[in-house]
């Protein structure tokens, strides 16, 4: 093969994370030849530096916390976690940062993998610079899908590079437990990593610029998580920003906007995400390098009938499961257009419209207690112009919660559209509520009438009986 040889495919996918893999799976299932380009590990951020390693770190933490609330078991789990065993378990779930298994999966569906850096080189054209420096040119008969994801965004603090701060990648892949860990941020990455490392033996200090934790969820979610973190020994400072950061003899020194000095062995910045689109040739097709990509509900980039942006890069919902959902929609749309369908049905909830991105995004925060939500919060529903009412229930009032754990603390909220009599959003906070969330997702995505929910009988005695309590509260008030 010469360096300038062009190889034609029906679809070319930039990025082999979960999103790119799912695009390839759908296009191959439709009989379209597909090339996948990856510059790092097949499996992407989720498999090696995000979802899988973070949850592997958190599972022992949450299991111990819940066991400590069970009579007859609590005294047996009073000791510290075996940090070495937890880290080894994490390493197993990342396949020790080897992607052999995922490469085999791609091969199994019949997609061709190209390792190297892929860049657009004009419409329907991708140049791949391989590890050996050689270039290969791939052309797409029908579509190119940008699935390059996002990266941690760091603030522009002077000298930050010299400090060698942690981002989410270092926080999930660290080989040892720091004695002291400063965490800048109050979102999902911040609270999950604070939960994990505090339980593994770090003294965690959270520096939160806003008023509280988890600002995109219902306010009580952040409040309950903050209470638990504080009880676990973490120091949470809200309304606080890092003004300067430096290392002094190996120690990280943070000076806050209030003039306080915080010392730590490591510092994690969990201050948002940026799209990985800065060096993928967007300028060759009239788009801005480094920008988020605007798409329609079939995930096609505005103004480009051959280009799709799927997953984090479109900034619709920066969650692995939501990106995989988008990939299924995009793959179906690509296949339909490739078959000659010029106008797709993109009505809400159709096969070619990612409607859930707007109305039914589920998310679980794996802290102790867990926080889980789907759909709109009360504030979001009101801002969208819906006439709604929030219905709140103390989860400890449900028999199943008391059986689950002594001293169970939690809360549930259902946001009801008073005109359409459907549920716009649901939030649960409490131990074990992550497994309740799919029921809420079905209710919100299915736009199930509240009157019909009375016929969905929750089994007794389970925590899911909270659905009945929510309906009773709505009826009685």
Short mmCIF file of C-alpha atoms in Angstrom, two decimals:
data_model
loop_
_atom_site.label_atom_id
_atom_site.label_comp_id
_atom_site.label_asym_id
_atom_site.label_seq_id
_atom_site.Cartn_x
_atom_site.Cartn_y
_atom_site.Cartn_z
CA UNK A 1 0.00 0.00 0.00
CA UNK A 2 1.38 3.43 -0.90
CA UNK A 3 1.14 6.39 1.42
CA UNK A 4 -1.28 8.20 -0.89
CA UNK A 5 -3.59 5.29 -1.70
CA UNK A 6 -7.27 6.09 -1.09
CA UNK A 7 -9.53 3.40 0.36
CA UNK A 8 -13.29 3.78 0.02
CA UNK A 9 -15.88 2.82 2.65
CA UNK A 10 -19.56 3.54 3.05
CA UNK A 11 -18.95 5.05 6.50
CA UNK A 12 -15.82 6.32 8.27
CA UNK A 13 -15.95 6.73 12.05
CA UNK A 14 -13.49 8.98 13.90
CA UNK A 15 -13.10 7.58 17.42
CA UNK A 16 -13.46 4.03 18.75
CA UNK A 17 -14.94 4.74 22.15
CA UNK A 18 -18.36 3.34 23.08
CA UNK A 19 -20.05 5.86 20.78
CA UNK A 20 -17.91 5.11 17.74
CA UNK A 21 -18.22 1.38 18.41
CA UNK A 22 -22.00 1.64 18.45
CA UNK A 23 -22.11 3.67 15.26
CA UNK A 24 -19.98 1.00 13.60
CA UNK A 25 -22.17 -1.77 15.00
CA UNK A 26 -25.33 -0.20 13.54
CA UNK A 27 -23.83 0.59 10.14
CA UNK A 28 -22.30 -2.86 9.81
CA UNK A 29 -25.62 -4.46 10.81
CA UNK A 30 -27.16 -2.49 7.91
CA UNK A 31 -24.57 -3.91 5.53
CA UNK A 32 -22.50 -0.74 5.16
CA UNK A 33 -18.71 -1.10 4.94
CA UNK A 34 -17.20 0.78 7.86
CA UNK A 35 -13.76 2.02 8.89
CA UNK A 36 -13.01 3.10 12.46
CA UNK A 37 -10.07 5.38 13.31
CA UNK A 38 -8.62 5.51 16.83
CA UNK A 39 -5.60 7.40 18.15
CA UNK A 40 -5.52 5.82 21.63
CA UNK A 41 -7.25 2.69 22.98
CA UNK A 42 -10.24 1.03 21.38
CA UNK A 43 -12.96 1.38 24.00
CA UNK A 44 -12.23 5.03 24.68
CA UNK A 45 -12.53 7.19 27.77
CA UNK A 46 -15.34 5.20 29.37
CA UNK A 47 -13.48 1.90 29.38
CA UNK A 48 -10.12 3.10 30.67
CA UNK A 49 -10.42 6.49 32.42
CA UNK A 50 -14.06 7.17 33.27
CA UNK A 51 -17.12 4.94 33.79
CA UNK A 52 -15.50 1.56 34.34
CA UNK A 53 -12.50 2.46 36.54
CA UNK A 54 -14.44 5.03 38.57
CA UNK A 55 -17.27 2.61 39.33
CA UNK A 56 -14.77 -0.15 40.11
CA UNK A 57 -13.24 2.21 42.70
CA UNK A 58 -16.63 3.21 44.07
CA UNK A 59 -18.34 -0.17 44.33
CA UNK A 60 -16.38 -1.36 47.41
CA UNK A 61 -16.89 2.06 49.00
CA UNK A 62 -20.66 1.95 48.57
CA UNK A 63 -20.94 -1.73 49.50
CA UNK A 64 -19.08 -1.13 52.78
CA UNK A 65 -21.17 1.94 53.59
CA UNK A 66 -24.39 0.01 53.04
CA UNK A 67 -23.17 -3.04 54.96
CA UNK A 68 -22.42 -0.80 57.94
CA UNK A 69 -26.15 0.00 58.10
CA UNK A 70 -27.31 -3.64 58.20
CA UNK A 71 -27.92 -5.19 61.63
CA UNK A 72 -25.85 -8.32 62.21
CA UNK A 73 -23.32 -7.25 59.62
CA UNK A 74 -22.29 -3.74 60.60
CA UNK A 75 -19.66 -4.76 63.17
CA UNK A 76 -17.91 -6.97 60.62
CA UNK A 77 -17.13 -4.11 58.23
CA UNK A 78 -15.76 -1.47 60.58
CA UNK A 79 -12.20 -1.71 59.40
CA UNK A 80 -10.56 0.19 56.53
CA UNK A 81 -10.86 -0.82 52.91
CA UNK A 82 -8.05 -2.88 51.42
CA UNK A 83 -6.86 -0.13 49.10
CA UNK A 84 -4.43 -2.37 47.22
CA UNK A 85 -7.21 -4.87 46.47
CA UNK A 86 -9.55 -2.10 45.33
CA UNK A 87 -6.93 -0.67 42.97
CA UNK A 88 -6.15 -4.14 41.63
CA UNK A 89 -9.87 -4.71 41.03
CA UNK A 90 -9.97 -1.39 39.16
CA UNK A 91 -7.03 -2.49 37.01
CA UNK A 92 -8.87 -5.70 36.09
CA UNK A 93 -11.89 -3.72 34.91
CA UNK A 94 -9.71 -1.57 32.68
CA UNK A 95 -8.09 -4.72 31.22
CA UNK A 96 -4.84 -3.22 32.54
CA UNK A 97 -5.22 -0.52 29.87
CA UNK A 98 -5.00 -3.03 27.02
CA UNK A 99 -7.62 -3.02 24.29
CA UNK A 100 -7.16 -6.49 22.77
CA UNK A 101 -10.68 -7.61 23.64
CA UNK A 102 -12.33 -4.55 22.16
CA UNK A 103 -10.24 -4.82 19.01
CA UNK A 104 -11.49 -8.40 18.65
CA UNK A 105 -15.06 -7.17 19.02
CA UNK A 106 -14.60 -4.62 16.22
CA UNK A 107 -13.10 -7.32 14.05
CA UNK A 108 -16.05 -9.56 14.89
CA UNK A 109 -18.59 -7.13 13.48
CA UNK A 110 -16.55 -6.69 10.31
CA UNK A 111 -15.34 -3.12 10.84
CA UNK A 112 -11.80 -2.19 9.75
CA UNK A 113 -9.67 -0.50 12.43
CA UNK A 114 -7.07 2.12 11.56
CA UNK A 115 -4.79 3.16 14.40
CA UNK A 116 -3.53 6.70 14.23
CA UNK A 117 -4.67 10.30 14.20
CA UNK A 118 -7.60 10.93 11.88
CA UNK A 119 -8.31 14.33 10.35
CA UNK A 120 -10.91 15.49 7.89
CA UNK A 121 -9.34 16.52 4.60
CA UNK A 122 -12.40 17.95 2.89
CA UNK A 123 -15.90 16.51 2.38
CA UNK A 124 -16.18 12.73 2.91
CA UNK A 125 -12.39 12.39 3.23
CA UNK A 126 -10.28 11.41 6.24
CA UNK A 127 -6.49 11.25 6.39
CA UNK A 128 -5.06 8.89 9.00
CA UNK A 129 -1.49 9.41 10.21
CA UNK A 130 -0.40 6.07 11.59
CA UNK A 131 2.09 5.31 14.36
CA UNK A 132 4.74 4.84 11.67
CA UNK A 133 4.12 8.35 10.32
CA UNK A 134 2.60 7.11 7.09
CA UNK A 135 -0.64 8.64 5.85
CA UNK A 136 -3.64 6.74 4.56
CA UNK A 137 -6.61 8.40 2.92
CA UNK A 138 -10.09 7.04 3.61
CA UNK A 139 -13.11 8.22 1.64
CA UNK A 140 -16.73 7.81 2.70
CA UNK A 141 -19.43 7.16 0.13
CA UNK A 142 -22.18 8.11 2.54
CA UNK A 143 -21.08 9.45 5.91
CA UNK A 144 -18.30 10.43 8.28
CA UNK A 145 -19.11 10.27 11.99
CA UNK A 146 -17.11 12.37 14.45
CA UNK A 147 -17.10 10.45 17.75
CA UNK A 148 -13.92 11.86 19.29
CA UNK A 149 -15.48 12.66 22.68
CA UNK A 150 -14.31 15.23 25.17
CA UNK A 151 -11.38 15.90 27.46
CA UNK A 152 -11.02 17.51 30.86
CA UNK A 153 -10.97 21.31 30.74
CA UNK A 154 -8.40 22.97 32.99
CA UNK A 155 -8.61 26.58 34.17
CA UNK A 156 -6.05 29.13 33.04
CA UNK A 157 -4.21 29.41 36.34
CA UNK A 158 -0.56 30.54 36.01
CA UNK A 159 1.94 27.74 36.51
CA UNK A 160 -0.72 25.03 36.59
CA UNK A 161 1.20 22.75 34.21
CA UNK A 162 4.18 22.69 36.57
CA UNK A 163 1.93 21.44 39.38
CA UNK A 164 1.01 18.36 37.30
CA UNK A 165 -2.62 18.37 38.43
CA UNK A 166 -4.92 15.39 38.25
CA UNK A 167 -7.78 15.39 35.80
CA UNK A 168 -10.42 12.69 35.70
CA UNK A 169 -7.89 10.42 33.98
CA UNK A 170 -5.33 10.54 36.77
CA UNK A 171 -8.06 10.35 39.43
CA UNK A 172 -9.34 7.05 38.06
CA UNK A 173 -5.97 5.48 37.22
CA UNK A 174 -3.74 6.52 40.16
CA UNK A 175 -1.59 3.70 41.50
CA UNK A 176 -1.37 4.90 45.11
CA UNK A 177 -3.65 6.66 47.58
CA UNK A 178 -2.58 10.26 48.26
CA UNK A 179 -2.53 11.24 51.91
CA UNK A 180 -4.28 14.53 51.13
CA UNK A 181 -6.31 15.30 48.02
CA UNK A 182 -7.69 18.70 47.04
CA UNK A 183 -10.61 18.56 44.61
CA UNK A 184 -11.62 21.66 42.68
CA UNK A 185 -15.21 21.41 41.48
CA UNK A 186 -18.61 20.29 42.70
CA UNK A 187 -20.03 18.25 39.83
CA UNK A 188 -20.27 14.53 39.22
CA UNK A 189 -16.56 13.79 38.75
CA UNK A 190 -15.68 15.87 41.80
CA UNK A 191 -18.13 14.20 44.18
CA UNK A 192 -17.56 10.66 42.92
CA UNK A 193 -13.78 10.93 43.19
CA UNK A 194 -14.04 12.67 46.56
CA UNK A 195 -16.21 9.77 47.75
CA UNK A 196 -13.79 7.14 46.45
CA UNK A 197 -10.49 8.60 47.64
CA UNK A 198 -11.81 9.72 51.04
CA UNK A 199 -12.95 6.13 51.67
CA UNK A 200 -9.64 4.74 50.42
CA UNK A 201 -7.71 6.80 52.96
CA UNK A 202 -7.18 10.31 51.59
CA UNK A 203 -8.09 13.44 53.49
CA UNK A 204 -10.20 15.22 50.89
CA UNK A 205 -10.82 18.96 50.66
CA UNK A 206 -13.44 20.06 48.14
CA UNK A 207 -13.21 23.61 46.80
CA UNK A 208 -16.57 24.44 45.22
CA UNK A 209 -17.09 27.73 43.42
CA UNK A 210 -20.90 27.53 43.58
CA UNK A 211 -23.37 27.30 46.44
CA UNK A 212 -23.40 23.52 46.62
CA UNK A 213 -22.70 20.17 45.03
CA UNK A 214 -24.32 18.68 41.91
CA UNK A 215 -25.70 22.01 40.66
CA UNK A 216 -27.47 20.47 37.65
CA UNK A 217 -29.68 18.24 39.80
CA UNK A 218 -32.42 19.09 42.26
CA UNK A 219 -30.88 21.07 45.16
CA UNK A 220 -31.59 18.35 47.73
CA UNK A 221 -29.38 15.92 45.82
CA UNK A 222 -26.25 17.98 46.44
CA UNK A 223 -27.30 18.67 50.02
CA UNK A 224 -27.65 14.99 50.94
CA UNK A 225 -24.39 14.04 49.22
CA UNK A 226 -22.60 16.91 50.98
CA UNK A 227 -23.91 15.76 54.37
CA UNK A 228 -22.58 12.25 53.77
CA UNK A 229 -19.19 13.41 52.51
CA UNK A 230 -18.81 15.66 55.53
CA UNK A 231 -19.72 12.81 57.88
CA UNK A 232 -17.10 10.67 56.11
CA UNK A 233 -14.47 13.27 56.95
CA UNK A 234 -14.23 15.41 53.82
CA UNK A 235 -13.85 19.18 54.15
CA UNK A 236 -16.30 20.93 51.78
CA UNK A 237 -15.81 24.66 51.16
CA UNK A 238 -18.53 26.20 49.00
CA UNK A 239 -18.35 29.65 47.44
CA UNK A 240 -14.61 29.13 47.11
CA UNK A 241 -12.34 29.40 44.07
CA UNK A 242 -8.67 28.54 43.58
CA UNK A 243 -6.75 31.74 42.84
CA UNK A 244 -3.29 30.21 42.58
CA UNK A 245 -1.68 26.77 42.71
CA UNK A 246 1.96 25.77 43.11
CA UNK A 247 4.14 22.98 44.49
CA UNK A 248 6.47 23.59 47.38
CA UNK A 249 8.86 20.69 48.01
CA UNK A 250 6.34 18.29 46.50
CA UNK A 251 3.33 19.66 48.37
CA UNK A 252 0.52 21.29 46.42
CA UNK A 253 -0.36 24.68 47.83
CA UNK A 254 -3.68 26.25 46.85
CA UNK A 255 -4.53 29.83 47.74
CA UNK A 256 -8.26 30.53 47.55
CA UNK A 257 -10.04 33.75 46.62
CA UNK A 258 -10.65 34.24 50.33
CA UNK A 259 -6.94 34.08 51.08
CA UNK A 260 -7.00 30.63 52.69
CA UNK A 261 -4.08 28.26 52.12
CA UNK A 262 -4.89 24.61 51.40
CA UNK A 263 -2.14 21.99 51.27
CA UNK A 264 -2.41 18.61 49.58
CA UNK A 265 -0.31 15.87 48.06
CA UNK A 266 -2.33 15.93 44.84
CA UNK A 267 -4.95 18.21 43.34
CA UNK A 268 -7.80 17.15 41.06
CA UNK A 269 -9.44 19.70 38.78
CA UNK A 270 -12.94 18.55 37.91
CA UNK A 271 -14.00 21.79 36.25
CA UNK A 272 -15.78 20.73 33.09
CA UNK A 273 -15.13 19.20 29.69
CA UNK A 274 -13.99 20.46 26.28
CA UNK A 275 -14.61 18.83 22.89
CA UNK A 276 -11.79 16.86 21.29
CA UNK A 277 -12.26 18.63 17.97
CA UNK A 278 -9.24 20.94 17.89
CA UNK A 279 -7.07 18.84 15.57
CA UNK A 280 -9.43 16.79 13.41
CA UNK A 281 -9.53 19.00 10.31
CA UNK A 282 -12.81 20.80 10.92
CA UNK A 283 -11.42 23.86 9.14
CA UNK A 284 -11.26 21.86 5.88
CA UNK A 285 -15.06 21.66 5.83
CA UNK A 286 -15.83 25.17 7.06
CA UNK A 287 -16.19 24.38 10.77
CA UNK A 288 -14.34 25.84 13.76
CA UNK A 289 -11.56 23.70 15.25
CA UNK A 290 -12.03 23.09 18.96
CA UNK A 291 -15.76 23.87 18.87
CA UNK A 292 -18.76 21.80 19.88
CA UNK A 293 -20.65 20.61 16.81
CA UNK A 294 -24.30 21.55 16.28
CA UNK A 295 -26.50 18.71 15.05
CA UNK A 296 -30.12 17.96 14.25
CA UNK A 297 -32.01 15.16 15.99
CA UNK A 298 -30.59 12.56 13.57
CA UNK A 299 -27.14 13.72 14.76
CA UNK A 300 -26.22 15.22 11.38
CA UNK A 301 -24.05 18.34 11.57
CA UNK A 302 -25.85 21.52 10.56
CA UNK A 303 -25.14 22.39 6.94
CA UNK A 304 -23.34 19.11 6.10
CA UNK A 305 -25.46 16.29 4.69
CA UNK A 306 -22.65 13.71 5.04
CA UNK A 307 -21.18 14.62 8.44
CA UNK A 308 -22.45 13.38 11.82
CA UNK A 309 -21.31 14.34 15.32
CA UNK A 310 -22.23 11.74 17.92
CA UNK A 311 -21.63 11.68 21.67
CA UNK A 312 -19.87 14.34 23.72
CA UNK A 313 -18.75 16.38 20.70
CA UNK A 314 -22.29 17.67 20.11
CA UNK A 315 -22.67 18.81 23.74
CA UNK A 316 -26.22 17.47 24.03
CA UNK A 317 -25.67 15.05 26.93
CA UNK A 318 -22.13 14.18 28.02
CA UNK A 319 -22.89 10.67 29.23
CA UNK A 320 -21.70 7.36 27.83
CA UNK A 321 -25.12 5.74 27.73
CA UNK A 322 -26.62 8.79 26.05
CA UNK A 323 -23.85 8.81 23.45
CA UNK A 324 -24.52 5.14 22.72
CA UNK A 325 -28.21 5.96 22.32
CA UNK A 326 -27.30 8.72 19.87
CA UNK A 327 -25.08 6.25 18.02
CA UNK A 328 -28.00 3.87 17.51
CA UNK A 329 -30.14 6.73 16.16
CA UNK A 330 -27.33 8.05 13.94
CA UNK A 331 -26.52 4.59 12.60
CA UNK A 332 -30.15 4.02 11.67
CA UNK A 333 -30.29 7.44 9.97
CA UNK A 334 -27.09 6.74 8.00
CA UNK A 335 -28.44 3.38 6.86
CA UNK A 336 -31.77 4.86 5.80
CA UNK A 337 -30.14 7.65 3.82
CA UNK A 338 -27.66 5.25 2.25
CA UNK A 339 -30.59 3.14 1.04
CA UNK A 340 -31.99 6.13 -0.82
CA UNK A 341 -34.39 7.61 1.72
CA UNK A 342 -33.94 11.35 1.22
CA UNK A 343 -36.38 12.59 3.87
CA UNK A 344 -36.40 10.83 7.23
CA UNK A 345 -39.13 10.79 9.82
CA UNK A 346 -37.61 12.94 12.56
CA UNK A 347 -40.77 13.49 14.56
CA UNK A 348 -40.32 13.21 18.31
CA UNK A 349 -39.57 9.66 19.48
CA UNK A 350 -39.21 8.32 15.93
CA UNK A 351 -36.50 5.88 14.84
CA UNK A 352 -34.32 8.70 13.48
CA UNK A 353 -34.71 11.31 16.22
CA UNK A 354 -32.71 11.40 19.47
CA UNK A 355 -35.62 12.92 21.39
CA UNK A 356 -34.48 11.53 24.73
CA UNK A 357 -31.57 14.00 24.63
CA UNK A 358 -34.09 16.76 25.32
CA UNK A 359 -36.69 15.05 27.48
CA UNK A 360 -35.44 11.89 29.16
CA UNK A 361 -31.73 11.87 29.96
CA UNK A 362 -31.00 9.48 32.86
CA UNK A 363 -27.98 9.85 35.12
CA UNK A 364 -26.76 8.12 38.26
CA UNK A 365 -24.14 9.67 40.53
CA UNK A 366 -22.42 6.79 42.34
CA UNK A 367 -21.84 8.46 45.68
CA UNK A 368 -23.08 7.44 49.12
CA UNK A 369 -25.98 8.14 48.96
CA UNK A 370 -26.55 7.65 45.26
CA UNK A 371 -28.26 10.42 43.31
CA UNK A 372 -30.31 9.45 40.28
CA UNK A 373 -32.42 11.58 37.96
CA UNK A 374 -34.19 11.44 34.62
CA UNK A 375 -35.91 14.19 32.69
CA UNK A 376 -36.37 17.77 33.85
CA UNK A 377 -35.78 19.17 37.30
CA UNK A 378 -38.44 21.48 38.71
CA UNK A 379 -36.43 24.56 37.73
CA UNK A 380 -35.77 23.23 34.22
CA UNK A 381 -39.43 22.39 33.67
CA UNK A 382 -40.51 25.86 34.80
CA UNK A 383 -37.87 27.51 32.61
CA UNK A 384 -39.16 25.48 29.64
CA UNK A 385 -42.59 26.98 30.16
CA UNK A 386 -44.37 23.91 31.50
CA UNK A 387 -47.01 24.34 34.21
CA UNK A 388 -45.74 21.81 36.71
CA UNK A 389 -45.89 20.75 40.31
CA UNK A 390 -43.19 19.00 42.33
CA UNK A 391 -44.22 16.11 44.55
CA UNK A 392 -41.74 15.14 47.29
CA UNK A 393 -41.56 12.03 49.45
CA UNK A 394 -39.14 11.11 52.23
CA UNK A 395 -37.73 7.77 51.10
CA UNK A 396 -37.37 6.60 54.70
CA UNK A 397 -41.19 6.40 54.84
CA UNK A 398 -41.12 3.41 52.46
CA UNK A 399 -40.99 0.02 54.18
CA UNK A 400 -38.38 -1.32 51.77
CA UNK A 401 -35.99 1.51 52.64
CA UNK A 402 -36.02 0.64 56.32
CA UNK A 403 -35.29 -2.98 55.49
CA UNK A 404 -32.51 -1.95 53.14
CA UNK A 405 -30.62 -0.01 55.81
CA UNK A 406 -30.99 1.18 59.36
CA UNK A 407 -31.32 4.94 59.48
CA UNK A 408 -32.04 5.13 55.74
CA UNK A 409 -31.92 8.74 54.52
CA UNK A 410 -33.22 9.74 51.12
CA UNK A 411 -35.72 11.73 49.13
CA UNK A 412 -37.72 11.38 45.94
CA UNK A 413 -39.24 14.04 43.71
CA UNK A 414 -41.66 13.70 40.81
CA UNK A 415 -42.27 16.71 38.56
CA UNK A 416 -45.77 16.48 37.07
CA UNK A 417 -47.02 18.44 34.06
CA UNK A 418 -50.40 19.72 35.26
CA UNK A 419 -51.78 20.26 31.76
CA UNK A 420 -50.77 16.99 30.13
CA UNK A 421 -50.88 14.94 33.35
CA UNK A 422 -47.56 13.25 32.57
CA UNK A 423 -44.28 13.10 34.49
CA UNK A 424 -41.60 15.48 33.22
CA UNK A 425 -38.85 14.43 35.62
CA UNK A 426 -37.96 12.22 38.57
CA UNK A 427 -35.10 12.44 41.08
CA UNK A 428 -34.15 9.87 43.71
CA UNK A 429 -31.44 10.31 46.35
CA UNK A 430 -30.59 7.51 48.76
CA UNK A 431 -28.75 4.20 49.06
CA UNK A 432 -29.48 1.84 46.20
CA UNK A 433 -31.61 4.23 44.15
CA UNK A 434 -29.55 3.87 40.98
CA UNK A 435 -31.40 0.64 40.20
CA UNK A 436 -34.73 2.49 40.54
CA UNK A 437 -33.91 4.93 37.78
CA UNK A 438 -34.85 2.90 34.73
CA UNK A 439 -38.46 2.77 35.92
CA UNK A 440 -38.42 6.57 35.98
CA UNK A 441 -36.83 6.65 32.53
CA UNK A 442 -39.60 4.47 31.11
CA UNK A 443 -42.22 6.71 32.71
CA UNK A 444 -40.68 9.93 31.38
CA UNK A 445 -39.72 8.67 27.91
CA UNK A 446 -43.04 6.84 27.53
CA UNK A 447 -45.00 9.91 28.65
CA UNK A 448 -47.10 7.59 30.77
CA UNK A 449 -50.25 9.30 32.04
CA UNK A 450 -50.34 9.70 35.80
CA UNK A 451 -53.72 7.94 35.80
CA UNK A 452 -52.10 4.84 34.26
CA UNK A 453 -49.29 4.80 36.83
CA UNK A 454 -51.80 3.77 39.48
CA UNK A 455 -51.98 0.43 37.64
CA UNK A 456 -48.20 -0.11 37.82
CA UNK A 457 -48.18 -1.97 41.13
CA UNK A 458 -44.83 -1.79 43.02
CA UNK A 459 -43.81 -5.01 44.78
CA UNK A 460 -43.86 -4.95 48.59
CA UNK A 461 -41.62 -4.45 50.49
CA UNK A 462 -39.21 -2.76 48.07
CA UNK A 463 -37.88 0.77 47.79
CA UNK A 464 -39.75 1.02 44.47
CA UNK A 465 -42.94 1.43 46.51
CA UNK A 466 -41.92 5.08 46.56
CA UNK A 467 -43.85 5.34 43.27
CA UNK A 468 -47.08 4.66 45.17
CA UNK A 469 -46.17 7.19 47.85
CA UNK A 470 -45.49 9.81 45.14
CA UNK A 471 -48.86 9.17 43.49
CA UNK A 472 -50.66 9.38 46.85
CA UNK A 473 -48.93 12.65 47.65
CA UNK A 474 -49.92 14.03 44.25
CA UNK A 475 -53.53 12.92 44.69
CA UNK A 476 -53.92 14.21 48.24
CA UNK A 477 -52.36 17.61 47.75
#
